[in-house]
Every structure is written in structure tokens, then in C-alpha cells.
Amino acid sequence: MTAWMQSLVANPVLVLGAAVMSGLLVGRIRFSGMTLGASGALFTGLLLGFAGCSVPETYFTWNLVLFVAAVGLLSAEDIVPVVRRYGFRFVGLGAIVPAVGALVTYILARLYSGSVPPHLLAGTYTGALTSSPGLGAALEATSGNPLVTVGYTVAYPFGVLAVVLFVQLAPRLFRMDLEKERAELASVLASFSTSADRISQEKSSVPFTTLSFMFCIVGGVLLGSVPLPLFGFGSVSLGSTGGVLLFALCCGALGRIGSLPMRMDTKSLVALRALSLACFLAAVGISAGPKVISAVLEHGVLLIAIGTFSAVIAELVGFFLGRYVWKLNWILLAGAICGAMTSTPGLGAAIEATEREECSAGYGAAYPMAIVGMVIFTKLLHHAFD
């Protein structure tokens, strides 16, 4: 390899850019109506990492913080009106589904503790629930242990597949009449239309403000550094991931902190979220690339089984609770289950299967709590495994 080629391979900006660009191109390819989207950057990053490329760890940390701050500010506006209308049912799903997934993973981890490293199983949990913030929390808690990313990468495709198949097959398995569900939802939305318009008018947004955004990051990092007692288990902190997310949610819900506006232009936040997510996934893929092949060969089948089982059990618990206890409309519940699984590909499948965009309302209501739950339960899993 010439000196010029070596300099290109050693350039972390070029490596990350190439991983993101190629990953987004791969993410556009449709597989039975489903695309990987930004997640394609994870897999192209793995290939580059396996080929010997590398990027600094700070690339991962910084893009993760940008991502969760944008998610928090975007989700804050949706969570308030939905909670006003439907109580805490969607928020409850966002907490319970990750909790069930964590519990199942913990039980399976104890059963197979002698054959699979615990950090690999912790990554499997975040991959089964397709949670990038959960992956970030796990990496932060383990000081960047690459086995976490390996477990995430192996389980992720099957976690996506589990939620996509679930939202498509559930109406048939549980004999739901989609036409009736659509009619009932239309009636409910019509009864709330006047109030919804009022709430929408109360919201105001301003152009993206860098100062406000950085305030969320700095405040969140400080919040995440505060130790929280676990009563008999020592203490744990939310870390930068959970701290920034919670702080951004609170700021976004308030709308303004002093002279700083917190409800900023949605298009700018969506673009920042998409860019930071793709860069984050590419960075973690590059760092885990060298270890993925050996892990799949040694533990692949077991990790896939654990990840798929955790995802399916978590989805079933969320479905029975939402459908038969809280009597939620299936269209909203389908979106909420995807939100509780933090699965954007699943949301796309839910919209296609129900032929209604209102799935996004359930997704947006469950998603913020699901991310918080993923961060907390990932930290608890790491504490339990240690």
C-alpha cells in the first residue's frame, strides 16, 4: 500500500464519512418493503472496521450526545398533549416493554453465564430492542467494551425483524378487524379535533438556536453525572446519554428557559438527529468490526436466539397490556409498541400494515420513555452482571 493510500485509510474524517455515505446508500435498498435507513451505516462501519480502519472514541461520544439531545427536544412537544388525552398508558408501555426485555435478557444471561460473556449479552439486549441510546449507555457503562457493540450488531437485525413481523401478523393472530379499528380511531380523533387545534396553536417554534441546544447538552451532562442511589446496590448515574435526554425532554416541554427558546425548528432538529445517528452508528460499527466475525462464529446462534426471544416476549407483554388491559386502539397501539421498541423500521411497517399515519402518534408518545427506560435498564443490567 502506498504512503498516499495509507494516509487516506488513517484519516478518521474520511473513514467516518465513507462509512456514513455508503451506509445511507445501503439503507435505501428495500427488503420486502423495509429499509435499514441510517442503520445501514452500522453495517458498512463494521466492514471498514474489519478491514482495519479506525476512528477516535470521541467521535462516538459526541455524535451520541447530539443525537439524544435532538431526540429529546423533538419528542418533548408530542409527549405533553398525548399524556393529557390518554393519561400515562403510552408512557407506561414505553417503560414496561424495555423492562420486560431487560428481565428476559437477565434470566437468559444467568442461564448461559458460563458460555457467553455478560457484556455480549448486555449488547444483545440493546440490539434486540433496536435501541441506539441503549447501546450508547451500555458502551458508556462498560468504558467502550467492544463486546457490547458486537452483541448489539448480532441481535439488531433480528430485533427489527421481530417487531416488523409482529405488527404485520398480530391482526391475523388475534383476529382484529382493521376496518373497524380505523373507523373507531377516526371517531376518537374527530371528538378531539377542536382541543387538538388549540394545543397546536399554543406551540411555537423558532429557528434553530445553537446556544439553546448547547445548553441542553451541558445541563444534561451535568445531570447525568449525579449519582442515584439504588438501595442496596450502591449507586448509578444516568451518564451523558440519559442525562442529556432527560434534560432535553424537560426543556422542550417547558418551551423556554429564561431567554433561551427550547421549541426550535423541527426540520433542523430532524436533520441534526439523522446526521448524528448515522455518524454514531458508523463509529460504533468501525470500533466493533474486528471482533464481529469471531463472535458470530463462536456465539452467533445463541445470541440470535436470546435477542429474538427477548424482543418477542417484550412485544407480547406490551400488546396484551395495551390491548386487553388499557383497551387501546390497535393502530395507536401498533405505533406505541414500535416506539417502546425504539424501532423506526417497525413504525414504517406499522403504517404500511394499518394504512394509517396515526401510528406515529402512538410511536411518539411511547418513544421518549422507552429511550429513558433503555438507558436505565441497560445501566442496571451492567450493574447486575458486574
Coordinates of C-alpha atoms in Angstrom, one line a residue:
M1 CA 0.0 0.0 0.0
T2 CA 1.4 3.4 -1.0
A3 CA 2.0 6.2 1.5
W4 CA -0.8 8.1 0.0
M5 CA -3.3 5.2 0.4
Q6 CA -2.1 4.7 4.0
S7 CA -2.8 8.3 4.8
L8 CA -6.3 8.0 3.4
V9 CA -7.1 4.9 5.4
A10 CA -5.6 6.6 8.5
N11 CA -7.8 9.7 8.1
P12 CA -10.7 9.3 10.6
V13 CA -12.8 12.0 9.0
L14 CA -12.6 10.3 5.6
V15 CA -13.2 6.9 7.1
L16 CA -16.3 8.0 9.1
G17 CA -17.7 10.0 6.1
A18 CA -17.2 6.9 3.8
A19 CA -19.0 4.7 6.3
V20 CA -21.9 7.1 6.7
M21 CA -22.3 7.8 2.9
S22 CA -22.1 4.1 1.9
G23 CA -24.3 3.1 4.8
L24 CA -27.0 5.5 3.8
L25 CA -26.9 4.2 0.3
V26 CA -27.3 0.6 1.6
G27 CA -30.1 1.9 3.9
R28 CA -32.1 2.9 0.8
I29 CA -32.3 -0.7 -0.5
R30 CA -35.7 -2.2 0.1
F31 CA -36.0 -5.7 1.5
S32 CA -39.7 -6.8 1.3
G33 CA -40.8 -3.2 1.7
M34 CA -38.4 -2.5 4.6
T35 CA -35.3 -0.4 4.5
L36 CA -32.4 -0.2 7.0
G37 CA -32.2 3.6 6.8
A38 CA -29.5 5.1 8.9
S39 CA -28.8 1.7 10.4
G40 CA -27.0 0.8 7.2
A41 CA -24.1 2.9 8.5
L42 CA -23.6 0.4 11.3
F43 CA -23.0 -2.4 8.8
T44 CA -20.8 -0.5 6.5
G45 CA -18.9 0.7 9.5
L46 CA -18.4 -2.9 10.6
L47 CA -16.9 -3.8 7.2
L48 CA -14.5 -0.9 7.3
G49 CA -13.5 -1.8 10.9
F50 CA -13.0 -5.4 9.9
A51 CA -10.7 -4.1 7.1
G52 CA -8.5 -2.3 9.6
C53 CA -9.9 1.2 9.7
S54 CA -10.4 3.1 12.9
V55 CA -11.8 6.4 14.3
P56 CA -11.3 8.1 17.7
E57 CA -13.7 7.2 20.5
T58 CA -14.7 10.8 20.9
Y59 CA -16.5 10.6 17.5
F60 CA -18.9 8.1 19.1
T61 CA -19.5 10.1 22.3
W62 CA -20.0 13.4 20.6
N63 CA -22.5 12.1 18.0
L64 CA -24.4 10.2 20.6
V65 CA -24.9 13.3 22.7
L66 CA -26.0 15.3 19.7
F67 CA -28.5 12.5 18.8
V68 CA -30.2 12.2 22.2
A69 CA -30.4 15.9 22.6
A70 CA -32.2 16.3 19.3
V71 CA -34.5 13.3 20.1
G72 CA -35.4 14.8 23.5
L73 CA -36.3 18.2 22.1
L74 CA -38.3 16.7 19.2
S75 CA -40.2 14.3 21.4
A76 CA -41.0 16.8 24.2
E77 CA -43.6 18.6 22.1
D78 CA -45.5 15.4 21.3
I79 CA -45.5 13.9 24.8
V80 CA -47.4 16.6 26.6
P81 CA -50.7 16.6 24.6
V82 CA -50.8 12.8 24.3
V83 CA -50.4 12.4 28.1
R84 CA -53.2 15.0 28.6
R85 CA -55.5 12.9 26.4
Y86 CA -54.6 9.3 27.1
G87 CA -53.0 9.5 30.6
F88 CA -49.9 7.5 31.1
R89 CA -50.8 4.4 29.1
F90 CA -48.4 5.1 26.3
V91 CA -45.7 6.2 28.7
G92 CA -46.3 3.0 30.7
L93 CA -45.8 0.9 27.6
G94 CA -42.6 2.8 26.9
A95 CA -41.3 1.8 30.4
I96 CA -42.7 -1.7 30.6
V97 CA -41.6 -3.1 27.3
P98 CA -37.9 -2.3 27.8
A99 CA -38.2 -3.6 31.4
V100 CA -39.6 -6.9 30.2
G101 CA -36.8 -7.2 27.6
A102 CA -34.2 -6.5 30.3
L103 CA -35.7 -9.1 32.7
V104 CA -35.8 -11.8 30.0
T105 CA -32.2 -10.9 29.0
Y106 CA -31.1 -11.1 32.6
I107 CA -32.7 -14.5 33.1
L108 CA -31.2 -15.9 30.0
A109 CA -27.8 -14.4 30.9
R110 CA -27.8 -16.2 34.2
L111 CA -28.8 -19.5 32.4
Y112 CA -25.9 -19.1 29.9
S113 CA -23.5 -17.2 32.2
G114 CA -20.8 -19.9 31.7
S115 CA -20.8 -19.9 27.9
V116 CA -21.4 -16.2 26.9
P117 CA -19.6 -13.1 28.2
P118 CA -22.0 -10.8 30.1
H119 CA -21.0 -7.7 28.1
L120 CA -22.0 -9.6 24.9
L121 CA -25.4 -10.3 26.4
A122 CA -25.9 -6.7 27.5
G123 CA -25.3 -5.6 23.9
T124 CA -27.8 -8.3 22.8
Y125 CA -30.5 -6.6 24.9
T126 CA -30.0 -3.2 23.2
G127 CA -29.8 -4.8 19.8
A128 CA -33.0 -6.9 20.4
L129 CA -34.9 -3.7 21.2
T130 CA -33.0 -1.8 18.4
S131 CA -32.0 1.0 20.8
S132 CA -29.1 3.2 19.8
P133 CA -29.3 5.3 23.0
G134 CA -29.3 2.0 24.9
L135 CA -26.2 0.9 23.1
G136 CA -24.6 4.2 23.9
A137 CA -25.5 3.8 27.6
A138 CA -24.1 0.3 27.6
L139 CA -20.9 1.4 26.0
E140 CA -20.5 4.3 28.4
A141 CA -21.1 2.0 31.4
T142 CA -18.5 -0.6 30.2
S143 CA -15.9 2.0 29.2
G144 CA -16.4 1.3 25.5
N145 CA -16.2 -2.5 25.7
P146 CA -16.4 -3.7 22.0
L147 CA -18.3 -6.9 23.0
V148 CA -21.3 -4.7 23.8
T149 CA -21.4 -3.5 20.2
V150 CA -20.8 -7.0 18.9
G151 CA -23.9 -8.2 20.8
Y152 CA -25.9 -5.3 19.6
T153 CA -24.9 -5.9 16.0
V154 CA -25.7 -9.6 16.0
A155 CA -29.1 -9.1 17.6
Y156 CA -30.2 -5.9 15.9
P157 CA -31.4 -7.3 12.5
F158 CA -33.5 -9.9 14.3
G159 CA -34.9 -7.3 16.7
V160 CA -36.0 -5.3 13.7
L161 CA -37.4 -8.4 12.0
A162 CA -39.3 -9.4 15.2
V163 CA -41.2 -6.0 15.5
V164 CA -41.8 -5.7 11.8
L165 CA -43.4 -9.2 11.6
F166 CA -45.3 -8.6 14.8
V167 CA -47.2 -5.5 13.6
Q168 CA -48.0 -7.3 10.4
L169 CA -49.1 -10.6 11.8
A170 CA -50.8 -9.5 15.0
P171 CA -54.2 -8.5 13.4
R172 CA -54.4 -12.0 11.9
L173 CA -53.2 -13.9 15.0
F174 CA -55.6 -12.0 17.4
R175 CA -58.4 -11.6 14.9
M176 CA -58.7 -7.9 14.8
D177 CA -60.9 -6.1 12.2
L178 CA -58.7 -3.4 10.7
E179 CA -61.6 -1.6 9.1
K180 CA -63.3 -1.4 12.5
E181 CA -60.1 -0.2 14.1
R182 CA -59.8 2.5 11.5
A183 CA -63.4 3.7 12.0
E184 CA -63.0 3.8 15.8
L185 CA -59.8 5.8 15.6
A186 CA -61.4 8.3 13.2
S187 CA -64.3 8.8 15.6
V188 CA -61.9 9.3 18.5
L189 CA -59.8 11.8 16.6
A190 CA -62.9 13.7 15.4
S191 CA -64.0 14.1 19.0
F192 CA -60.6 15.6 20.0
S193 CA -60.1 17.8 16.9
T194 CA -61.1 21.1 18.5
S195 CA -58.9 20.7 21.5
A196 CA -56.1 19.4 19.3
D197 CA -56.2 22.6 17.3
R198 CA -55.9 24.7 20.4
I199 CA -52.9 22.7 21.7
S200 CA -51.3 23.0 18.3
Q201 CA -51.7 26.8 18.3
E202 CA -50.2 27.1 21.7
K203 CA -46.9 25.6 20.4
S204 CA -44.4 28.0 18.9
S205 CA -41.1 27.3 17.3
V206 CA -38.2 29.5 16.4
P207 CA -35.2 28.9 14.1
F208 CA -32.6 26.5 15.4
T209 CA -30.5 28.2 18.2
T210 CA -27.1 26.8 18.8
L211 CA -26.9 28.4 22.3
S212 CA -30.2 26.7 23.4
F213 CA -29.0 23.3 22.0
M214 CA -25.7 23.5 23.8
F215 CA -27.4 24.5 27.0
C216 CA -29.3 21.2 26.8
I217 CA -26.1 19.3 26.3
V218 CA -24.1 20.9 29.1
G219 CA -27.0 20.7 31.5
G220 CA -27.7 17.1 30.6
V221 CA -24.1 16.1 31.0
L222 CA -24.1 17.7 34.5
L223 CA -27.4 16.0 35.3
G224 CA -26.1 12.6 34.1
S225 CA -23.1 12.9 36.4
V226 CA -25.2 13.0 39.6
P227 CA -25.1 9.5 41.3
L228 CA -28.5 8.0 42.0
P229 CA -28.9 5.5 45.0
L230 CA -30.1 2.0 44.1
F231 CA -30.9 1.0 47.7
G232 CA -28.7 -2.0 48.4
F233 CA -27.0 -2.0 45.0
G234 CA -24.8 1.0 45.5
S235 CA -25.4 3.9 43.2
V236 CA -25.5 4.5 39.5
S237 CA -25.6 7.7 37.3
L238 CA -27.5 8.2 34.1
G239 CA -24.4 9.2 32.3
S240 CA -24.2 11.6 29.4
T241 CA -26.8 9.6 27.4
G242 CA -29.6 9.6 29.9
G243 CA -28.8 12.9 31.4
V244 CA -28.9 14.8 28.1
L245 CA -32.1 13.0 27.1
L246 CA -34.0 13.8 30.3
F247 CA -32.7 17.4 30.4
A248 CA -33.7 18.0 26.8
L249 CA -37.2 16.5 27.3
C250 CA -37.8 18.8 30.3
C251 CA -36.5 21.9 28.5
G252 CA -38.6 21.1 25.4
A253 CA -41.7 20.5 27.5
L254 CA -41.2 23.9 29.2
G255 CA -40.8 25.6 25.9
R256 CA -38.4 28.3 27.2
I257 CA -35.6 28.5 29.8
G258 CA -35.2 32.2 30.6
S259 CA -34.4 33.9 27.3
L260 CA -33.5 30.6 25.6
P261 CA -36.2 29.1 23.3
M262 CA -36.4 25.3 23.5
R263 CA -39.0 24.6 20.8
M264 CA -36.9 25.1 17.8
D265 CA -37.4 24.5 14.1
T266 CA -38.4 20.8 13.7
K267 CA -36.7 20.4 10.3
S268 CA -33.3 21.5 11.7
L269 CA -33.6 19.1 14.7
V270 CA -34.7 16.2 12.4
A271 CA -31.7 16.8 10.2
L272 CA -29.3 17.0 13.1
R273 CA -30.8 13.8 14.6
A274 CA -30.4 12.0 11.3
L275 CA -26.8 13.1 10.8
S276 CA -25.7 12.4 14.3
L277 CA -27.4 9.0 14.4
A278 CA -25.7 7.9 11.1
C279 CA -22.3 9.1 12.4
F280 CA -22.8 7.4 15.8
L281 CA -23.8 4.1 14.2
A282 CA -20.9 4.2 11.8
A283 CA -18.4 5.0 14.6
V284 CA -19.6 2.1 16.8
G285 CA -19.5 -0.2 13.8
I286 CA -16.0 0.7 12.9
S287 CA -14.8 0.1 16.5
A288 CA -16.5 -3.3 16.7
G289 CA -15.6 -4.6 13.2
P290 CA -12.5 -6.6 14.1
K291 CA -14.4 -8.7 16.7
V292 CA -17.7 -9.3 15.0
I293 CA -16.8 -12.3 12.8
S294 CA -15.3 -14.3 15.6
A295 CA -18.2 -13.5 17.9
V296 CA -20.8 -14.6 15.3
L297 CA -18.9 -17.8 14.7
E298 CA -18.5 -18.6 18.4
H299 CA -21.8 -17.3 19.9
G300 CA -23.9 -16.2 16.9
V301 CA -26.8 -18.7 17.1
L302 CA -27.2 -18.3 20.9
L303 CA -27.1 -14.5 20.6
I304 CA -29.7 -14.5 17.8
A305 CA -32.0 -16.8 19.9
I306 CA -31.6 -14.7 23.0
G307 CA -32.2 -11.4 21.1
T308 CA -35.2 -12.7 19.2
F309 CA -36.8 -14.3 22.3
S310 CA -36.3 -11.1 24.4
A311 CA -37.9 -9.0 21.6
V312 CA -40.9 -11.2 21.1
I313 CA -41.7 -11.6 24.8
A314 CA -41.4 -7.8 25.3
E315 CA -43.7 -7.2 22.4
L316 CA -46.3 -9.7 23.5
V317 CA -46.4 -8.2 27.0
G318 CA -46.8 -4.8 25.6
F319 CA -49.6 -6.0 23.3
F320 CA -51.7 -7.8 25.9
L321 CA -51.3 -4.9 28.4
G322 CA -52.2 -2.2 25.8
R323 CA -55.0 -4.2 24.1
Y324 CA -56.8 -6.1 26.8
V325 CA -56.0 -4.0 30.0
W326 CA -55.9 -0.4 28.7
K327 CA -58.2 -1.1 25.6
L328 CA -56.1 0.9 23.2
N329 CA -57.0 1.1 19.5
W330 CA -54.7 -1.2 17.5
I331 CA -53.5 1.5 15.1
L332 CA -52.2 3.6 18.0
L333 CA -51.0 0.5 19.9
A334 CA -49.0 -0.7 16.9
G335 CA -47.2 2.6 16.8
A336 CA -46.7 2.5 20.6
I337 CA -45.2 -1.0 20.5
C338 CA -42.7 0.2 17.9
G339 CA -42.0 3.3 19.9
A340 CA -41.5 1.2 23.0
M341 CA -39.1 -0.9 21.0
T342 CA -37.5 2.3 19.6
S343 CA -37.8 0.7 16.2
T344 CA -38.2 3.2 13.3
P345 CA -38.3 0.4 10.7
G346 CA -41.1 -1.1 12.7
L347 CA -43.0 2.1 12.6
G348 CA -42.8 2.1 8.8
A349 CA -44.1 -1.4 8.7
A350 CA -46.9 -0.5 11.1
I351 CA -48.0 2.5 8.9
E352 CA -48.0 0.2 5.8
A353 CA -49.9 -2.6 7.6
T354 CA -52.6 -0.4 9.1
E355 CA -52.7 2.1 6.2
R356 CA -52.9 4.9 8.7
E357 CA -50.3 7.6 9.5
E358 CA -51.8 7.9 13.0
C359 CA -49.4 5.1 14.1
S360 CA -46.9 7.9 14.5
A361 CA -48.9 9.3 17.4
G362 CA -48.5 6.2 19.5
Y363 CA -44.9 5.9 18.5
G364 CA -44.1 9.5 19.5
A365 CA -45.9 9.0 22.8
A366 CA -44.1 5.8 23.8
Y367 CA -40.6 6.6 22.4
P368 CA -39.3 9.1 24.9
M369 CA -40.0 6.9 27.9
A370 CA -38.7 3.9 26.0
I371 CA -35.3 5.6 25.5
V372 CA -35.1 6.6 29.1
G373 CA -36.1 3.1 30.2
M374 CA -33.5 1.6 27.8
V375 CA -30.8 3.8 29.3
I376 CA -31.8 3.0 32.9
F377 CA -32.3 -0.8 32.4
T378 CA -29.0 -1.1 30.4
K379 CA -27.2 0.5 33.4
L380 CA -29.0 -1.8 35.8
L381 CA -28.1 -4.9 33.7
H382 CA -24.4 -3.8 33.6
H383 CA -24.5 -3.3 37.4
A384 CA -26.2 -6.8 37.9
F385 CA -23.7 -8.5 35.6
D386 CA -20.8 -7.0 37.5

